[in-house]
GROMACS .gro file of C-alpha atoms in nm:
model
  111
    1MET     CA    1  -0.759  -2.710  -1.314
    2LEU     CA    2  -0.418  -2.486  -1.281
    3THR     CA    3  -0.481  -2.147  -1.106
    4LEU     CA    4  -0.251  -1.806  -1.074
    5VAL     CA    5  -0.121  -1.706  -0.741
    6SER     CA    6   0.002  -1.373  -0.571
    7GLU     CA    7   0.332  -1.274  -0.606
    8VAL     CA    8   0.412  -1.355  -0.238
    9GLU     CA    9   0.274  -1.711  -0.256
   10VAL     CA   10   0.495  -1.757  -0.594
   11LEU     CA   11   0.824  -1.590  -0.361
   12ALA     CA   12   0.672  -1.889  -0.061
   13ARG     CA   13   0.648  -2.155  -0.267
   14PHE     CA   14   1.020  -2.088  -0.444
   15GLY     CA   15   1.088  -2.043  -0.103
   16ARG     CA   16   1.009  -2.367   0.049
   17ALA     CA   17   1.098  -2.550  -0.195
   18LEU     CA   18   1.452  -2.455  -0.217
   19ALA     CA   19   1.460  -2.478   0.192
   20ASP     CA   20   1.569  -2.883   0.164
   21PRO     CA   21   1.926  -2.992  -0.077
   22ILE     CA   22   1.775  -3.253  -0.238
   23ARG     CA   23   1.493  -3.067  -0.361
   24CYS     CA   24   1.757  -2.766  -0.510
   25ARG     CA   25   1.960  -3.049  -0.689
   26LEU     CA   26   1.672  -3.187  -0.860
   27LEU     CA   27   1.529  -2.861  -0.975
   28LEU     CA   28   1.924  -2.797  -1.107
   29ALA     CA   29   1.912  -3.119  -1.256
   30LEU     CA   30   1.576  -3.061  -1.441
   31ARG     CA   31   1.642  -2.703  -1.551
   32GLU     CA   32   1.919  -2.902  -1.784
   33ALA     CA   33   1.706  -3.122  -1.924
   34PRO     CA   34   1.341  -3.313  -1.842
   35ALA     CA   35   1.459  -3.665  -1.739
   36HIS     CA   36   1.274  -3.965  -1.577
   37PRO     CA   37   1.163  -4.056  -1.227
   38SER     CA   38   1.391  -4.310  -1.258
   39ASP     CA   39   1.673  -4.155  -1.392
   40LEU     CA   40   1.694  -3.898  -1.185
   41ALA     CA   41   1.705  -4.111  -0.889
   42ASP     CA   42   1.994  -4.287  -1.031
   43ARG     CA   43   2.166  -3.926  -1.093
   44LEU     CA   44   2.082  -3.742  -0.702
   45GLY     CA   45   2.221  -4.121  -0.551
   46ILE     CA   46   1.870  -4.170  -0.390
   47SER     CA   47   1.603  -4.388  -0.392
   48ARG     CA   48   1.309  -4.342  -0.615
   49THR     CA   49   1.056  -4.320  -0.298
   50ARG     CA   50   1.230  -4.059  -0.168
   51LEU     CA   51   1.281  -3.902  -0.479
   52SER     CA   52   0.854  -3.944  -0.520
   53ASN     CA   53   0.831  -3.742  -0.200
   54HIS     CA   54   1.033  -3.458  -0.331
   55LEU     CA   55   0.908  -3.471  -0.714
   56ALA     CA   56   0.552  -3.491  -0.524
   57CYS     CA   57   0.646  -3.137  -0.322
   58LEU     CA   58   0.796  -2.955  -0.651
   59ARG     CA   59   0.488  -3.060  -0.779
   60ASP     CA   60   0.250  -2.912  -0.479
   61CYS     CA   61   0.457  -2.553  -0.506
   62GLY     CA   62   0.378  -2.573  -0.877
   63LEU     CA   63   0.788  -2.575  -1.005
   64VAL     CA   64   0.787  -2.946  -1.189
   65VAL     CA   65   0.490  -3.107  -1.416
   66ALA     CA   66   0.448  -3.443  -1.520
   67VAL     CA   67   0.401  -3.502  -1.849
   68PRO     CA   68   0.324  -3.850  -1.928
   69ILE     CA   69   0.506  -4.017  -2.259
   70GLY     CA   70   0.358  -4.359  -2.350
   71ARG     CA   71   0.383  -4.547  -1.982
   72ARG     CA   72   0.623  -4.361  -1.837
   73THR     CA   73   0.608  -3.988  -1.715
   74ARG     CA   74   0.899  -3.760  -1.735
   75TYR     CA   75   0.952  -3.455  -1.563
   76GLU     CA   76   1.029  -3.114  -1.595
   77LEU     CA   77   1.050  -2.710  -1.501
   78ALA     CA   78   0.668  -2.546  -1.510
   79ASP     CA   79   0.793  -2.274  -1.690
   80PRO     CA   80   1.078  -2.180  -1.925
   81ARG     CA   81   1.169  -1.899  -1.699
   82LEU     CA   82   1.270  -2.108  -1.342
   83GLY     CA   83   1.512  -2.229  -1.536
   84HIS     CA   84   1.673  -1.865  -1.575
   85ALA     CA   85   1.581  -1.790  -1.205
   86LEU     CA   86   1.755  -2.067  -1.034
   87ASP     CA   87   2.115  -1.922  -1.239
   88ASP     CA   88   2.011  -1.589  -1.110
   89LEU     CA   89   2.010  -1.679  -0.754
   90ARG     CA   90   2.281  -1.959  -0.783
   91THR     CA   91   2.544  -1.666  -0.896
   92ALA     CA   92   2.321  -1.366  -0.684
   93VAL     CA   93   2.595  -1.269  -0.393
   94VAL     CA   94   2.552  -1.328  -0.038
   95ALA     CA   95   2.644  -1.128   0.238
   96VAL     CA   96   2.761  -1.372   0.523
   97GLU     CA   97   2.966  -1.276   0.743
   98ALA     CA   98   3.279  -1.563   0.764
   99ASP     CA   99   3.256  -1.630   1.166
  100ARG     CA  100   2.891  -1.586   1.247
  101GLY     CA  101   2.590  -1.742   1.120
  102CYS     CA  102   2.244  -1.691   1.197
  103VAL     CA  103   2.149  -1.624   1.561
  104ASP     CA  104   2.017  -1.988   1.675
  105ALA     CA  105   2.060  -2.142   1.319
  106ASP     CA  106   2.131  -2.522   1.448
  107GLU     CA  107   1.824  -2.485   1.656
  108LYS     CA  108   1.631  -2.330   1.365
  109GLY     CA  109   1.747  -2.558   1.147
  110CYS     CA  110   1.822  -2.242   0.889
  111CYS     CA  111   2.162  -2.124   0.709
   0.00000   0.00000   0.00000
């Protein structure tokens, strides 16, 4: 059963999904067109096992859905507006000081 979540939860799920570069690449690929896992793995240059883990995360976050087609499964963005949101995020200007990152970025795994 699908449920609606709060605005804060939506942003948290989006943030969790975008926290990993492979998931970002996966979302951008699905933004262009729905695809089968084998095609996505080849396109991203990763193993199918690794891809499966990332697709599971994106499904759990509610950002992608699996669509059964015969004996195969195709993945697509859960909502077409997610593609627009990804475009907006990609083109947003981020103010970062050139000589400075986050404090403890290496330790915290951010930026």
